[in-house]
mmCIF file of C-alpha atoms in Angstrom:
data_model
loop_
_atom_site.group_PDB
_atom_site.id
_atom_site.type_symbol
_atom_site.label_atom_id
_atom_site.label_comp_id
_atom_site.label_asym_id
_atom_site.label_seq_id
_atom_site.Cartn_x
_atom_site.Cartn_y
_atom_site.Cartn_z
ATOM 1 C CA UNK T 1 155.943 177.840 114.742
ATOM 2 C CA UNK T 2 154.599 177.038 111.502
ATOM 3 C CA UNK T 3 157.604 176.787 109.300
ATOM 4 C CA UNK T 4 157.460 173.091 109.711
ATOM 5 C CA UNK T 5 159.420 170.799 107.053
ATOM 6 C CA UNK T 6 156.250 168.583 107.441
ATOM 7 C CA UNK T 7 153.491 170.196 104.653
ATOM 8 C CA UNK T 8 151.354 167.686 106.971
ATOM 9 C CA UNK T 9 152.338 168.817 110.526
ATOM 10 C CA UNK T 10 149.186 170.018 112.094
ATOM 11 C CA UNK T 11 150.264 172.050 114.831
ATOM 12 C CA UNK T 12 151.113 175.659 114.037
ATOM 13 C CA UNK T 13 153.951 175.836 116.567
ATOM 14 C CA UNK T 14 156.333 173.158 118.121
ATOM 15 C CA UNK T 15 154.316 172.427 120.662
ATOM 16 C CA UNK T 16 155.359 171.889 124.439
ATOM 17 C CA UNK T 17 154.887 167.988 125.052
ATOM 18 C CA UNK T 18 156.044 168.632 128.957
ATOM 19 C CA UNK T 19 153.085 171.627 129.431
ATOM 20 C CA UNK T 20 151.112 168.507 127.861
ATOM 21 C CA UNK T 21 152.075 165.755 130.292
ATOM 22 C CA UNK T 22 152.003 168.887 133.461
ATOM 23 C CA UNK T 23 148.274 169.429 132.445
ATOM 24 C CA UNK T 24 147.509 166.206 131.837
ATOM 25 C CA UNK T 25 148.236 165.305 135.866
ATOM 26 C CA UNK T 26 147.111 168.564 137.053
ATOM 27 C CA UNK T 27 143.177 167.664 135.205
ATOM 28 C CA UNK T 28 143.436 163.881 136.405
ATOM 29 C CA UNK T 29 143.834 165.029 140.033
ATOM 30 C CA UNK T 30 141.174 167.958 140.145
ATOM 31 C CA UNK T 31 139.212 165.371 137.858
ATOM 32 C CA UNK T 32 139.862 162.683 140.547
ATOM 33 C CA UNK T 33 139.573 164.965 143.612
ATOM 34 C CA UNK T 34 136.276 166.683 142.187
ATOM 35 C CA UNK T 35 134.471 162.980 142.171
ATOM 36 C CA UNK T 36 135.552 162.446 145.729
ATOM 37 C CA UNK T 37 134.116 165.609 146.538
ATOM 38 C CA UNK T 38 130.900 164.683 144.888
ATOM 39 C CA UNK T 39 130.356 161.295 146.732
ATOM 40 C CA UNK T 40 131.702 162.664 150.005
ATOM 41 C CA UNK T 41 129.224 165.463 150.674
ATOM 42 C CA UNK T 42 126.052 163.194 148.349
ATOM 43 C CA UNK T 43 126.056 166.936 145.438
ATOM 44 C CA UNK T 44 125.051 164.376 143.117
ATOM 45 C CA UNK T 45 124.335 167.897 140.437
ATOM 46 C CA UNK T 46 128.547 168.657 140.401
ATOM 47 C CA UNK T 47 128.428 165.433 138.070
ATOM 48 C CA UNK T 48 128.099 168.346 135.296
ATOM 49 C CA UNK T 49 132.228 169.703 137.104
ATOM 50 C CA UNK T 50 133.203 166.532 136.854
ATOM 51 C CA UNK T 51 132.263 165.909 133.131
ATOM 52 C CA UNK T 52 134.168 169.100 132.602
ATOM 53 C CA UNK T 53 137.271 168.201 134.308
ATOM 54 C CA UNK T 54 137.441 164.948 132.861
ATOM 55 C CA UNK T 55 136.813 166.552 129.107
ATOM 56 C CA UNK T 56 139.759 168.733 130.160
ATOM 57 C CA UNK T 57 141.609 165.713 131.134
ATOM 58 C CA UNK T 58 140.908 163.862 127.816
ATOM 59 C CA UNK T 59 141.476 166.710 125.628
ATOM 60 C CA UNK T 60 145.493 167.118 126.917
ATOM 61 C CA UNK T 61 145.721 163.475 127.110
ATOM 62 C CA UNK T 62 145.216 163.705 123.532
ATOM 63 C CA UNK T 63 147.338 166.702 123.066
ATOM 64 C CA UNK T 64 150.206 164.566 124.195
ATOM 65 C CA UNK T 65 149.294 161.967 121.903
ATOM 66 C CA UNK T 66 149.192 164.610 118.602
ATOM 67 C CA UNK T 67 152.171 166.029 119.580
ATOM 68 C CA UNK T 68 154.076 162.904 119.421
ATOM 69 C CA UNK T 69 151.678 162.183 115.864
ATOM 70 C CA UNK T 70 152.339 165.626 114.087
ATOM 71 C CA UNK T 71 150.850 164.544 111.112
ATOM 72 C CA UNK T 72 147.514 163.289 112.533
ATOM 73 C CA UNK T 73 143.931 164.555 112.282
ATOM 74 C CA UNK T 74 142.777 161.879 113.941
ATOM 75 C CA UNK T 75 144.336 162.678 116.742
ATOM 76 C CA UNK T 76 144.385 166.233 116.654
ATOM 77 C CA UNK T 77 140.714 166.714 116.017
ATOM 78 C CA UNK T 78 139.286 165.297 119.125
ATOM 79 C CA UNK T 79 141.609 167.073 121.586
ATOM 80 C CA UNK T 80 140.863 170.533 119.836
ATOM 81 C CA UNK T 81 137.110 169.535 120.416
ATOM 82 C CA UNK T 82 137.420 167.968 123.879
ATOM 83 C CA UNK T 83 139.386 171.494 125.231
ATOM 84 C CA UNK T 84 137.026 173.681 122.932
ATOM 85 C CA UNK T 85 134.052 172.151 124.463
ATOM 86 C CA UNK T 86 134.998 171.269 128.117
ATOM 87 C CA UNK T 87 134.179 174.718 129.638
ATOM 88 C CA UNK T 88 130.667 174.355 128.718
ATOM 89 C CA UNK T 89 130.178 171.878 131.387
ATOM 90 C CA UNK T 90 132.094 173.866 133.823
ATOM 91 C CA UNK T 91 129.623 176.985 133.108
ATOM 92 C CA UNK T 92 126.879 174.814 133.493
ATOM 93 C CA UNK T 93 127.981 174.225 137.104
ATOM 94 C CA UNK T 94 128.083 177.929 137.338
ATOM 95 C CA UNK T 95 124.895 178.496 136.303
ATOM 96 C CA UNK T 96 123.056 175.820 138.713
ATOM 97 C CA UNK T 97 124.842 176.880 141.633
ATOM 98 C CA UNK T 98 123.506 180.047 141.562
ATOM 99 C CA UNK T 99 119.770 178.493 140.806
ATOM 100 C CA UNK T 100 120.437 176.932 144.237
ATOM 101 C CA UNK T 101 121.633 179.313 146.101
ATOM 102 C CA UNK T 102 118.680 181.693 145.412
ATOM 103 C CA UNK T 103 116.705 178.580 146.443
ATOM 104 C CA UNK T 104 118.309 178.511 149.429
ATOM 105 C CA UNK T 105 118.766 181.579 151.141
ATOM 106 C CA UNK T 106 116.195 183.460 148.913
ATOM 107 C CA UNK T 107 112.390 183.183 150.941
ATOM 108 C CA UNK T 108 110.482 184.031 147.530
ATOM 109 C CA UNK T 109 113.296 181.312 145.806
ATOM 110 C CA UNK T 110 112.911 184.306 142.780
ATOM 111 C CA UNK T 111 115.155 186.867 141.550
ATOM 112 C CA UNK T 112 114.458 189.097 138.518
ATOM 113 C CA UNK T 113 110.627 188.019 138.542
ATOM 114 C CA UNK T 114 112.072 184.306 138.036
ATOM 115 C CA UNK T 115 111.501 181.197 140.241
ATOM 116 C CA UNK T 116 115.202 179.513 140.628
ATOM 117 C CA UNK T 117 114.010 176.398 139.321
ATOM 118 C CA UNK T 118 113.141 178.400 135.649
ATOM 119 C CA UNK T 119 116.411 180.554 136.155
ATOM 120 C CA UNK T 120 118.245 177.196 135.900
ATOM 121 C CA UNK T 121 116.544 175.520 132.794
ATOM 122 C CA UNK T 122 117.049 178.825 130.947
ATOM 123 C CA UNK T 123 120.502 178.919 131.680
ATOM 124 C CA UNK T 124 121.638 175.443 131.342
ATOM 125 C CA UNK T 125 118.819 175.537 127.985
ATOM 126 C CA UNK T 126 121.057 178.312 126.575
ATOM 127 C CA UNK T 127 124.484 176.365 127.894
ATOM 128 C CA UNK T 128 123.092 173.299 126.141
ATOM 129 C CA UNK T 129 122.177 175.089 122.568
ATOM 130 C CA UNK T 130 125.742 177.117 123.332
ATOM 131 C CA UNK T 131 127.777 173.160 123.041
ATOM 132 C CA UNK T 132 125.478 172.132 119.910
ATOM 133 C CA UNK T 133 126.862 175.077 118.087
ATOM 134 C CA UNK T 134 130.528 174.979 119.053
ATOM 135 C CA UNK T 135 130.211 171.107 118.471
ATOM 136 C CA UNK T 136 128.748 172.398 114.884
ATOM 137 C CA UNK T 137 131.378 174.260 114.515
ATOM 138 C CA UNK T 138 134.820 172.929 115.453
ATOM 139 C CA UNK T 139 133.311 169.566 113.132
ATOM 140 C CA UNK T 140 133.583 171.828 110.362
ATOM 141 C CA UNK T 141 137.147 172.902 111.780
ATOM 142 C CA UNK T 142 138.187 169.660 112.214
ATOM 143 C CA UNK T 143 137.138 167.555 109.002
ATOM 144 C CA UNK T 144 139.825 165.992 107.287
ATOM 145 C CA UNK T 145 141.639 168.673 105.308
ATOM 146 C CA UNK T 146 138.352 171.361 105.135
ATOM 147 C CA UNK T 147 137.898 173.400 102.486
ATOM 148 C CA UNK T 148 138.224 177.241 102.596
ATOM 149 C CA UNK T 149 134.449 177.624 103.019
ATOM 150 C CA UNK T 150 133.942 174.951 105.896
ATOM 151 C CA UNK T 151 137.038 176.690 107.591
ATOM 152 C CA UNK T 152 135.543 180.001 107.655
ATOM 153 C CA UNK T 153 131.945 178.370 108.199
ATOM 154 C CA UNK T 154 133.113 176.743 111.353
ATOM 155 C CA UNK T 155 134.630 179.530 112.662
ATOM 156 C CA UNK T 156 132.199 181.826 112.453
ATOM 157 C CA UNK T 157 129.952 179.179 114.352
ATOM 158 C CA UNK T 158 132.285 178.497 116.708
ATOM 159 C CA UNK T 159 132.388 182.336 117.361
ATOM 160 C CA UNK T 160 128.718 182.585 117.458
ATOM 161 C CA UNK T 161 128.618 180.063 120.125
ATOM 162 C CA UNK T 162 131.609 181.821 122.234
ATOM 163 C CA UNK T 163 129.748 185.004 121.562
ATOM 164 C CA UNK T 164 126.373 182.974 123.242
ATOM 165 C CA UNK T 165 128.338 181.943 126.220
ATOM 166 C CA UNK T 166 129.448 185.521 127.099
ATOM 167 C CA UNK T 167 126.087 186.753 126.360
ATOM 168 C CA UNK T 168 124.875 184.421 129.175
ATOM 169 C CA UNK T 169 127.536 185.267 131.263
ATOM 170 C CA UNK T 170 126.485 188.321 131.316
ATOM 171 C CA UNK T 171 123.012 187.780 132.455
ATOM 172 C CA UNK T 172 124.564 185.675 135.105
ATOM 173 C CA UNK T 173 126.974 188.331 136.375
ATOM 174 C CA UNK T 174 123.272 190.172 136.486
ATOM 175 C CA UNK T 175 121.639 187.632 138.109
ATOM 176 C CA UNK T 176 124.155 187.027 140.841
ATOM 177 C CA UNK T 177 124.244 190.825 141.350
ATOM 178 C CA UNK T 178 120.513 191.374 142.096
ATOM 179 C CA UNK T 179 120.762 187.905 144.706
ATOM 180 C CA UNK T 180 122.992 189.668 146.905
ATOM 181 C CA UNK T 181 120.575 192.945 146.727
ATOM 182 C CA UNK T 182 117.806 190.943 147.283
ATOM 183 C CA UNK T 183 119.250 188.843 150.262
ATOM 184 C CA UNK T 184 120.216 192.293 151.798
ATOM 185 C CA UNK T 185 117.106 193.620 151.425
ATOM 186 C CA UNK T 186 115.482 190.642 153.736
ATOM 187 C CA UNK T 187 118.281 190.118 155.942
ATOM 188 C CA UNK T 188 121.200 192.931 155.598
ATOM 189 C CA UNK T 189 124.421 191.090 156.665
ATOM 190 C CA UNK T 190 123.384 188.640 158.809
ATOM 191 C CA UNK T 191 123.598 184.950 157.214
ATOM 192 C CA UNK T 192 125.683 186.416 154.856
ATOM 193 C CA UNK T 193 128.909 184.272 155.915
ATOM 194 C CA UNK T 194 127.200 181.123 154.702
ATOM 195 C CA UNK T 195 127.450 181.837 151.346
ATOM 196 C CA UNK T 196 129.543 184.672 150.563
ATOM 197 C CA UNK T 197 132.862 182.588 149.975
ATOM 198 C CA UNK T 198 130.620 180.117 147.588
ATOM 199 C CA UNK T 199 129.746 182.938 145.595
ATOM 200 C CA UNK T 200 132.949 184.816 145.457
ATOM 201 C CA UNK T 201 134.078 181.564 144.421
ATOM 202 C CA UNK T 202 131.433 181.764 141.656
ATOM 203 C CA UNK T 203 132.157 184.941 140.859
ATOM 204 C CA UNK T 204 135.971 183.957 140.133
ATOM 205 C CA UNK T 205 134.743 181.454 137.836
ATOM 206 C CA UNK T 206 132.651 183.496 135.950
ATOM 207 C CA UNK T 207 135.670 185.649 135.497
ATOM 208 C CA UNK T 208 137.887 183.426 133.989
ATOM 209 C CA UNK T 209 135.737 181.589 131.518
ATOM 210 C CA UNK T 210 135.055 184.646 130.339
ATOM 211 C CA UNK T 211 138.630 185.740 129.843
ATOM 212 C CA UNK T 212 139.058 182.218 127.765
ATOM 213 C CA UNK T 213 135.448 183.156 126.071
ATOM 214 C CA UNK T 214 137.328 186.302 124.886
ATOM 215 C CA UNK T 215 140.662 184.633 124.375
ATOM 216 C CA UNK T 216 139.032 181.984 121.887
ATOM 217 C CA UNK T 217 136.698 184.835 119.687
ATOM 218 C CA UNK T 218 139.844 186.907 119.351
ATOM 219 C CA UNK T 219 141.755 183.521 118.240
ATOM 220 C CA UNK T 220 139.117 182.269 116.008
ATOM 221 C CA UNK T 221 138.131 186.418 114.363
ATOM 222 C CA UNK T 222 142.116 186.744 113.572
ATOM 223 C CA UNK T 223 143.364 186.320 109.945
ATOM 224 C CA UNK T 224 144.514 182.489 110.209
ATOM 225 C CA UNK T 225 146.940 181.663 111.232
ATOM 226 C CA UNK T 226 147.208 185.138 113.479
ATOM 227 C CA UNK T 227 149.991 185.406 116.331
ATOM 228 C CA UNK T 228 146.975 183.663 118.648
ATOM 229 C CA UNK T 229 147.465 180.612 117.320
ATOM 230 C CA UNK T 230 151.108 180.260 116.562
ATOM 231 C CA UNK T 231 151.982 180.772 120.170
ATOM 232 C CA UNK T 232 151.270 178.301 122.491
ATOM 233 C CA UNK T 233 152.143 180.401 125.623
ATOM 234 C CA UNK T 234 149.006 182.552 124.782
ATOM 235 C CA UNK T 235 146.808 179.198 124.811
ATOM 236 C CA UNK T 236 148.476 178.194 128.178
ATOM 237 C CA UNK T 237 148.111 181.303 130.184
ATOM 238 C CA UNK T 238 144.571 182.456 128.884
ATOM 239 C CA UNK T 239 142.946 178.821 128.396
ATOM 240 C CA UNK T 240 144.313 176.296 130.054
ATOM 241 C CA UNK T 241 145.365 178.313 133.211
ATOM 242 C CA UNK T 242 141.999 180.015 133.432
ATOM 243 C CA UNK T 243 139.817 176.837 133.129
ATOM 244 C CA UNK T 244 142.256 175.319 136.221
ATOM 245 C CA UNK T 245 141.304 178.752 138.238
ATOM 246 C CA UNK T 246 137.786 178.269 137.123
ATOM 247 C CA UNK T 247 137.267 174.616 139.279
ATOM 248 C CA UNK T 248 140.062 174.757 141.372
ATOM 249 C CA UNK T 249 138.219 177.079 144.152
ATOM 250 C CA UNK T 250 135.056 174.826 144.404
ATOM 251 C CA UNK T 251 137.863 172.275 145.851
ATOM 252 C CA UNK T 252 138.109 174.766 148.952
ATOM 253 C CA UNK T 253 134.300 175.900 149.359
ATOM 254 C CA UNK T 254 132.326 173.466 147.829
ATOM 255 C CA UNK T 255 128.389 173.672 147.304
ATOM 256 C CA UNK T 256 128.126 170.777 149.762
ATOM 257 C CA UNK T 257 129.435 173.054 152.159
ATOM 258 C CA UNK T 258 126.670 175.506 151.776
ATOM 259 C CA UNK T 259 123.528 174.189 149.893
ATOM 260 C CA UNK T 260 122.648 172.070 152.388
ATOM 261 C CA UNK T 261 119.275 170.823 153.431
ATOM 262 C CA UNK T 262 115.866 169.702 150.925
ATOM 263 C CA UNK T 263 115.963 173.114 148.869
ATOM 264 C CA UNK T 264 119.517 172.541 147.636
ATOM 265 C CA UNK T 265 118.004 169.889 145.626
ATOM 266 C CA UNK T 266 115.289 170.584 143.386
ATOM 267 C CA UNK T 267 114.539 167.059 142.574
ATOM 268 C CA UNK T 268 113.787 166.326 146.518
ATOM 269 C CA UNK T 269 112.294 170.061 147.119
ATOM 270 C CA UNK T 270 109.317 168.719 144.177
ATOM 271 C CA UNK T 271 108.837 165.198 145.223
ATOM 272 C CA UNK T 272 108.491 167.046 148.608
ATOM 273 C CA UNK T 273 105.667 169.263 147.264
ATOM 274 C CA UNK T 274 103.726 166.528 145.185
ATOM 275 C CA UNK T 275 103.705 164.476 148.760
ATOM 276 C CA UNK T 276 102.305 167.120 150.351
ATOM 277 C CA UNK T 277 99.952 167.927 147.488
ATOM 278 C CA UNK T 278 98.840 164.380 147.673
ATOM 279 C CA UNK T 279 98.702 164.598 151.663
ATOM 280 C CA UNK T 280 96.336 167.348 151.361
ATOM 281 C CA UNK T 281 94.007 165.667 148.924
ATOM 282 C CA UNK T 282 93.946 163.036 150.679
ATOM 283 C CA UNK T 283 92.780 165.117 153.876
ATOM 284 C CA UNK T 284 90.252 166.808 151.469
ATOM 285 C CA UNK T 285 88.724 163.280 150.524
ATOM 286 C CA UNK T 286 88.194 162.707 154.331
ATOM 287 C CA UNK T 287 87.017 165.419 155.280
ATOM 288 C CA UNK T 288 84.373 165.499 152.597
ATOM 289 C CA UNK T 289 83.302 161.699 153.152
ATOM 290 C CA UNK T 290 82.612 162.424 157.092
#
């Protein structure tokens, strides 16, 4: 813990430099395997899991690296931020899968008056503004030997932005809620095997980010340093373990799997629309020069 002999020693407990190296190999291979995943079946959007993996990867390669440089900012400033930040990316995988799936298997591609295309840019817009604010903060966090004020600034940011995360969480927990009513209003069960898994998968993910949402609010709202952050078991078993659960099922059911055809892409389902908006121009021109 923090009785260190070191004044300078940055870590708050004698941290585990085995749990280090164990995560470090367990990121690089879901990293590794995630990227496979993404050329094999041509998801060129999971680039966004991938970026979160590998942050995850970085982040406890660093850890490793601090832990054997206990005195070191520099070293323990950038895998704070890298861990801190990573699950943003992974959420924003979240939160396009589902804009697909109602794409997909949704005939009016809308749920809660929205078209999935829109449902996408506002969550990945709010994901986005979410990263700026927890980048905002853990800067303050992590400046070399902050003040009292930037301390307390950056954590409330960095709360703020947790507490953003949840909030859109929760409209996704919502939103994925009203796209199985909707789908069993057109179709009742049948279909339903093509996507239930992916979504239960989803569904799982959701979960735990938000238990490490809530994990990281109640670390950064505690007195400092509060029993959150001098135990390392409690950042292993409700970070670190949750954001492994969080990617780990996408491995077994991924979205190339089951958003498959032109509409699992938006980029291909609009360049498919302006050709046929230029098609029927086109025929419009012809018809009115015979």
């Amino acid at each position: 813990m923090a009785g260190n002999k070191d004044p300078n020693n940055v870590w708050e407990y004698n941290p585990s430099k085995g749990a280090a190296i164990l995560f470090t190999i367990l990121w690089l291979i879901t990293s590794t395997y995630h990227f496979v995943q993404m050329i094999q079946h041509r998801k060129w959007y999971c680039w966004v899991l991938v970026m979160g993996c590998t942050w995850e990867f970085v982040g406890f390669a660093l850890r490793i690296l601090s832990i054997d440089n206990p005195t070191s900012v520099a070293l323990f400033a950038p895998q704070l931020t890298f861990i801190v930040l990573a699950p943003i990316w992974i959420a924003a995988f979240d939160y396009m899968s589902l804009g697909r799936l109602i794409n997909v298997f949704l005939p009016s591609k809308r749920c809660l008056g929205l078209s999935a295309r829109r449902i996408t840019l506002l969550f990945v817009g709010g994901d986005i503004f979410s990263f700026i604010v927890q980048l905002s903060g853990s800067m303050f966090l992590t400046g070399n030997n902050p003040s009292p004020h930037d301390f307390k600034l950056g954590t409330n940011i960095l709360i703020g932005g947790q507490c953003l995360q949840l909030l859109l969480f929760s409209i996704f927990i919502v939103m994925s809620i009203r796209f199985e009513i909707n789908y069993k209003a057109e179709f009742g069960n049948v279909g339903k095997e093509r996507w239930v898994a992916f979504m239960r998968v989803l569904n799982v993910s959701c979960v735990c980010i938000c238990i490490r949402s809530i994990f990281r609010i109640a670390e950064f709202a505690s007195t400092y340093p509060g029993p959150l952050v001098t135990h390392e078991v409690a950042f292993y078993v409700l970070d670190a373990v949750m954001m492994l659960f969080a990617v780990w099922g996408f491995h077994l059911v991924h979205p190339g799997k089951v958003l498959v055809g032109e509409e699992s892409s938006f980029r291909a389902e609009r360049k498919r629309r302006k050709m046929q908006e230029r098609d029927t121009s086109t025929s419009a021109v012809e018809l009115s020069s015979v």
